Structures are given as structure tokens and as C-alpha cells.
Amino acid sequence: MIALQVARIVAHIALFLDTEDEDVLELDAAVDMQEWLAKQLSELDPVFLRELVDAFAVIAPEYSGDVQKSVRDIPYHFYLEEELAQDDPVRLAELDAIRDSRED
């Protein structure tokens, strides 16, 4: 339950930082905040981080169109699966191959 709530908060912030007009939010400030958010997420307890990563897929249907995909892809864009796999070289190689094959 808490992971879903945190996922909604993170999604709202990430979407705001990613989609706002430059007249509203200066681009460098948005990038700095995205980097800060990524660092904070990577420092979460791994058990909770796993729950949070999984929660983005659960909450994604609450959004429509391209935004739904953006929410589902938050773990990808913030390298959260890689953070969870940091001690597993096989999984890291798999994730690297996924990144290489994916078109964004």
C-alpha cells in the first residue's frame, strides 16, 4: 500500500519535471531535480525499492495515453532495476542488453 502511494508521488513529480513548459520550469533545474530524485530512489532499502518498482506498473493504468507509458517506464528511466541488480552481473548484463535493444 505504501509503495503505491510513494509511486504516485514519484510519478507526479517525474511527470511534472519531464513535461512542463520551459516558461514554467527552467530546463537545467528540472534536470538537476531529476538527478536528485534518481539518487534518492537508488538509496531506498532494496526490499522497498522492489515494491516501488513493481508499483509503477500497477498505477500506470490510472493515466492515459503516452503518460501511462511514461509512468510504467519510470524504473527504466531512473535505472532502478540496475540498482536492484547491482550484485548480480548476469542480471546487469540482461538489463544492459534490454537497454541496447530498446528504442526511446
JSON list of C-alpha atoms in Angstrom, two decimals:
[
{"chain": "A", "resi": 1, "resn": "MET", "atom": "CA", "xyz": [0.00, 0.00, 0.00]},
{"chain": "A", "resi": 2, "resn": "ILE", "atom": "CA", "xyz": [2.73, 2.50, 0.91]},
{"chain": "A", "resi": 3, "resn": "ALA", "atom": "CA", "xyz": [4.68, 1.63, -2.24]},
{"chain": "A", "resi": 4, "resn": "LEU", "atom": "CA", "xyz": [1.64, 2.55, -4.34]},
{"chain": "A", "resi": 5, "resn": "GLN", "atom": "CA", "xyz": [1.31, 5.88, -2.56]},
{"chain": "A", "resi": 6, "resn": "VAL", "atom": "CA", "xyz": [5.01, 6.65, -2.99]},
{"chain": "A", "resi": 7, "resn": "ALA", "atom": "CA", "xyz": [4.84, 5.57, -6.65]},
{"chain": "A", "resi": 8, "resn": "ARG", "atom": "CA", "xyz": [2.02, 8.06, -7.24]},
{"chain": "A", "resi": 9, "resn": "ILE", "atom": "CA", "xyz": [4.06, 10.84, -5.61]},
{"chain": "A", "resi": 10, "resn": "VAL", "atom": "CA", "xyz": [7.18, 9.97, -7.61]},
{"chain": "A", "resi": 11, "resn": "ALA", "atom": "CA", "xyz": [5.17, 9.68, -10.82]},
{"chain": "A", "resi": 12, "resn": "HIS", "atom": "CA", "xyz": [3.58, 13.09, -10.29]},
{"chain": "A", "resi": 13, "resn": "ILE", "atom": "CA", "xyz": [6.96, 14.72, -9.68]},
{"chain": "A", "resi": 14, "resn": "ALA", "atom": "CA", "xyz": [8.67, 12.89, -12.56]},
{"chain": "A", "resi": 15, "resn": "LEU", "atom": "CA", "xyz": [5.89, 13.80, -14.98]},
{"chain": "A", "resi": 16, "resn": "PHE", "atom": "CA", "xyz": [5.98, 17.42, -13.88]},
{"chain": "A", "resi": 17, "resn": "LEU", "atom": "CA", "xyz": [9.74, 17.62, -14.34]},
{"chain": "A", "resi": 18, "resn": "ASP", "atom": "CA", "xyz": [9.55, 15.89, -17.71]},
{"chain": "A", "resi": 19, "resn": "THR", "atom": "CA", "xyz": [6.59, 17.64, -19.29]},
{"chain": "A", "resi": 20, "resn": "GLU", "atom": "CA", "xyz": [6.42, 21.19, -18.04]},
{"chain": "A", "resi": 21, "resn": "ASP", "atom": "CA", "xyz": [6.97, 24.11, -20.36]},
{"chain": "A", "resi": 22, "resn": "GLU", "atom": "CA", "xyz": [10.31, 25.94, -20.05]},
{"chain": "A", "resi": 23, "resn": "ASP", "atom": "CA", "xyz": [8.33, 29.07, -19.21]},
{"chain": "A", "resi": 24, "resn": "VAL", "atom": "CA", "xyz": [7.21, 27.32, -16.03]},
{"chain": "A", "resi": 25, "resn": "LEU", "atom": "CA", "xyz": [10.36, 25.41, -15.07]},
{"chain": "A", "resi": 26, "resn": "GLU", "atom": "CA", "xyz": [13.90, 26.11, -16.18]},
{"chain": "A", "resi": 27, "resn": "LEU", "atom": "CA", "xyz": [15.35, 23.08, -18.01]},
{"chain": "A", "resi": 28, "resn": "ASP", "atom": "CA", "xyz": [18.59, 22.85, -16.00]},
{"chain": "A", "resi": 29, "resn": "ALA", "atom": "CA", "xyz": [16.65, 22.98, -12.74]},
{"chain": "A", "resi": 30, "resn": "ALA", "atom": "CA", "xyz": [14.38, 20.17, -13.96]},
{"chain": "A", "resi": 31, "resn": "VAL", "atom": "CA", "xyz": [17.38, 18.02, -14.89]},
{"chain": "A", "resi": 32, "resn": "ASP", "atom": "CA", "xyz": [19.03, 18.69, -11.53]},
{"chain": "A", "resi": 33, "resn": "MET", "atom": "CA", "xyz": [15.85, 17.67, -9.73]},
{"chain": "A", "resi": 34, "resn": "GLN", "atom": "CA", "xyz": [15.51, 14.51, -11.82]},
{"chain": "A", "resi": 35, "resn": "GLU", "atom": "CA", "xyz": [19.08, 13.57, -10.94]},
{"chain": "A", "resi": 36, "resn": "TRP", "atom": "CA", "xyz": [18.40, 14.26, -7.25]},
{"chain": "A", "resi": 37, "resn": "LEU", "atom": "CA", "xyz": [15.22, 12.16, -7.38]},
{"chain": "A", "resi": 38, "resn": "ALA", "atom": "CA", "xyz": [17.07, 9.28, -9.06]},
{"chain": "A", "resi": 39, "resn": "LYS", "atom": "CA", "xyz": [19.74, 9.35, -6.35]},
{"chain": "A", "resi": 40, "resn": "GLN", "atom": "CA", "xyz": [17.16, 9.34, -3.57]},
{"chain": "A", "resi": 41, "resn": "LEU", "atom": "CA", "xyz": [15.32, 6.42, -5.13]},
{"chain": "A", "resi": 42, "resn": "SER", "atom": "CA", "xyz": [18.54, 4.45, -5.58]},
{"chain": "A", "resi": 43, "resn": "GLU", "atom": "CA", "xyz": [19.26, 4.80, -1.86]},
{"chain": "A", "resi": 44, "resn": "LEU", "atom": "CA", "xyz": [15.98, 3.23, -0.75]},
{"chain": "A", "resi": 45, "resn": "ASP", "atom": "CA", "xyz": [16.00, -0.08, 1.06]},
{"chain": "A", "resi": 46, "resn": "PRO", "atom": "CA", "xyz": [16.19, -2.77, -1.66]},
{"chain": "A", "resi": 47, "resn": "VAL", "atom": "CA", "xyz": [13.08, -4.60, -0.43]},
{"chain": "A", "resi": 48, "resn": "PHE", "atom": "CA", "xyz": [11.04, -1.41, -0.56]},
{"chain": "A", "resi": 49, "resn": "LEU", "atom": "CA", "xyz": [12.63, -0.37, -3.85]},
{"chain": "A", "resi": 50, "resn": "ARG", "atom": "CA", "xyz": [11.50, -3.69, -5.39]},
{"chain": "A", "resi": 51, "resn": "GLU", "atom": "CA", "xyz": [7.93, -2.97, -4.20]},
{"chain": "A", "resi": 52, "resn": "LEU", "atom": "CA", "xyz": [8.15, 0.55, -5.58]},
{"chain": "A", "resi": 53, "resn": "VAL", "atom": "CA", "xyz": [9.45, -0.58, -8.97]},
{"chain": "A", "resi": 54, "resn": "ASP", "atom": "CA", "xyz": [6.56, -3.05, -9.22]},
{"chain": "A", "resi": 55, "resn": "ALA", "atom": "CA", "xyz": [4.07, -0.37, -8.10]},
{"chain": "A", "resi": 56, "resn": "PHE", "atom": "CA", "xyz": [4.64, 1.78, -11.19]},
{"chain": "A", "resi": 57, "resn": "ALA", "atom": "CA", "xyz": [3.10, -0.92, -13.40]},
{"chain": "A", "resi": 58, "resn": "VAL", "atom": "CA", "xyz": [0.14, -1.10, -11.02]},
{"chain": "A", "resi": 59, "resn": "ILE", "atom": "CA", "xyz": [-0.56, 2.65, -11.03]},
{"chain": "A", "resi": 60, "resn": "ALA", "atom": "CA", "xyz": [0.17, 3.22, -14.75]},
{"chain": "A", "resi": 61, "resn": "PRO", "atom": "CA", "xyz": [-3.45, 2.42, -15.81]},
{"chain": "A", "resi": 62, "resn": "GLU", "atom": "CA", "xyz": [-4.56, 5.42, -13.72]},
{"chain": "A", "resi": 63, "resn": "TYR", "atom": "CA", "xyz": [-3.08, 7.56, -16.50]},
{"chain": "A", "resi": 64, "resn": "SER", "atom": "CA", "xyz": [-3.94, 7.71, -20.19]},
{"chain": "A", "resi": 65, "resn": "GLY", "atom": "CA", "xyz": [-2.07, 7.61, -23.47]},
{"chain": "A", "resi": 66, "resn": "ASP", "atom": "CA", "xyz": [1.64, 8.35, -23.55]},
{"chain": "A", "resi": 67, "resn": "VAL", "atom": "CA", "xyz": [1.58, 9.37, -19.90]},
{"chain": "A", "resi": 68, "resn": "GLN", "atom": "CA", "xyz": [0.66, 5.80, -18.95]},
{"chain": "A", "resi": 69, "resn": "LYS", "atom": "CA", "xyz": [3.78, 4.52, -20.72]},
{"chain": "A", "resi": 70, "resn": "SER", "atom": "CA", "xyz": [5.88, 7.23, -19.07]},
{"chain": "A", "resi": 71, "resn": "VAL", "atom": "CA", "xyz": [4.72, 6.11, -15.62]},
{"chain": "A", "resi": 72, "resn": "ARG", "atom": "CA", "xyz": [5.35, 2.45, -16.43]},
{"chain": "A", "resi": 73, "resn": "ASP", "atom": "CA", "xyz": [8.86, 3.41, -17.64]},
{"chain": "A", "resi": 74, "resn": "ILE", "atom": "CA", "xyz": [9.92, 5.36, -14.54]},
{"chain": "A", "resi": 75, "resn": "PRO", "atom": "CA", "xyz": [12.01, 2.44, -13.21]},
{"chain": "A", "resi": 76, "resn": "TYR", "atom": "CA", "xyz": [13.70, 2.20, -16.62]},
{"chain": "A", "resi": 77, "resn": "HIS", "atom": "CA", "xyz": [14.49, 5.92, -16.86]},
{"chain": "A", "resi": 78, "resn": "PHE", "atom": "CA", "xyz": [15.79, 6.10, -13.29]},
{"chain": "A", "resi": 79, "resn": "TYR", "atom": "CA", "xyz": [17.85, 2.87, -13.65]},
{"chain": "A", "resi": 80, "resn": "LEU", "atom": "CA", "xyz": [16.06, 1.30, -10.68]},
{"chain": "A", "resi": 81, "resn": "GLU", "atom": "CA", "xyz": [16.27, -2.28, -11.94]},
{"chain": "A", "resi": 82, "resn": "GLU", "atom": "CA", "xyz": [20.02, -1.81, -12.31]},
{"chain": "A", "resi": 83, "resn": "GLU", "atom": "CA", "xyz": [20.18, -0.57, -8.74]},
{"chain": "A", "resi": 84, "resn": "LEU", "atom": "CA", "xyz": [18.40, -3.70, -7.57]},
{"chain": "A", "resi": 85, "resn": "ALA", "atom": "CA", "xyz": [20.72, -5.90, -9.63]},
{"chain": "A", "resi": 86, "resn": "GLN", "atom": "CA", "xyz": [23.98, -4.26, -8.60]},
{"chain": "A", "resi": 87, "resn": "ASP", "atom": "CA", "xyz": [25.33, -7.52, -7.08]},
{"chain": "A", "resi": 88, "resn": "ASP", "atom": "CA", "xyz": [24.10, -9.74, -9.92]},
{"chain": "A", "resi": 89, "resn": "PRO", "atom": "CA", "xyz": [26.35, -9.48, -13.01]},
{"chain": "A", "resi": 90, "resn": "VAL", "atom": "CA", "xyz": [24.11, -11.77, -15.07]},
{"chain": "A", "resi": 91, "resn": "ARG", "atom": "CA", "xyz": [21.03, -9.63, -14.42]},
{"chain": "A", "resi": 92, "resn": "LEU", "atom": "CA", "xyz": [23.03, -6.46, -15.09]},
{"chain": "A", "resi": 93, "resn": "ALA", "atom": "CA", "xyz": [24.10, -7.89, -18.45]},
{"chain": "A", "resi": 94, "resn": "GLU", "atom": "CA", "xyz": [20.47, -8.71, -19.25]},
{"chain": "A", "resi": 95, "resn": "LEU", "atom": "CA", "xyz": [19.39, -5.18, -18.36]},
{"chain": "A", "resi": 96, "resn": "ASP", "atom": "CA", "xyz": [22.21, -3.74, -20.46]},
{"chain": "A", "resi": 97, "resn": "ALA", "atom": "CA", "xyz": [21.07, -5.84, -23.44]},
{"chain": "A", "resi": 98, "resn": "ILE", "atom": "CA", "xyz": [17.50, -4.60, -22.93]},
{"chain": "A", "resi": 99, "resn": "ARG", "atom": "CA", "xyz": [18.72, -1.01, -22.95]},
{"chain": "A", "resi": 100, "resn": "ASP", "atom": "CA", "xyz": [20.76, -1.62, -26.10]},
{"chain": "A", "resi": 101, "resn": "SER", "atom": "CA", "xyz": [17.78, -3.09, -27.93]},
{"chain": "A", "resi": 102, "resn": "ARG", "atom": "CA", "xyz": [15.20, -0.56, -26.77]},
{"chain": "A", "resi": 103, "resn": "GLU", "atom": "CA", "xyz": [14.32, 2.50, -28.81]},
{"chain": "A", "resi": 104, "resn": "ASP", "atom": "CA", "xyz": [13.34, 5.63, -26.88]}
]
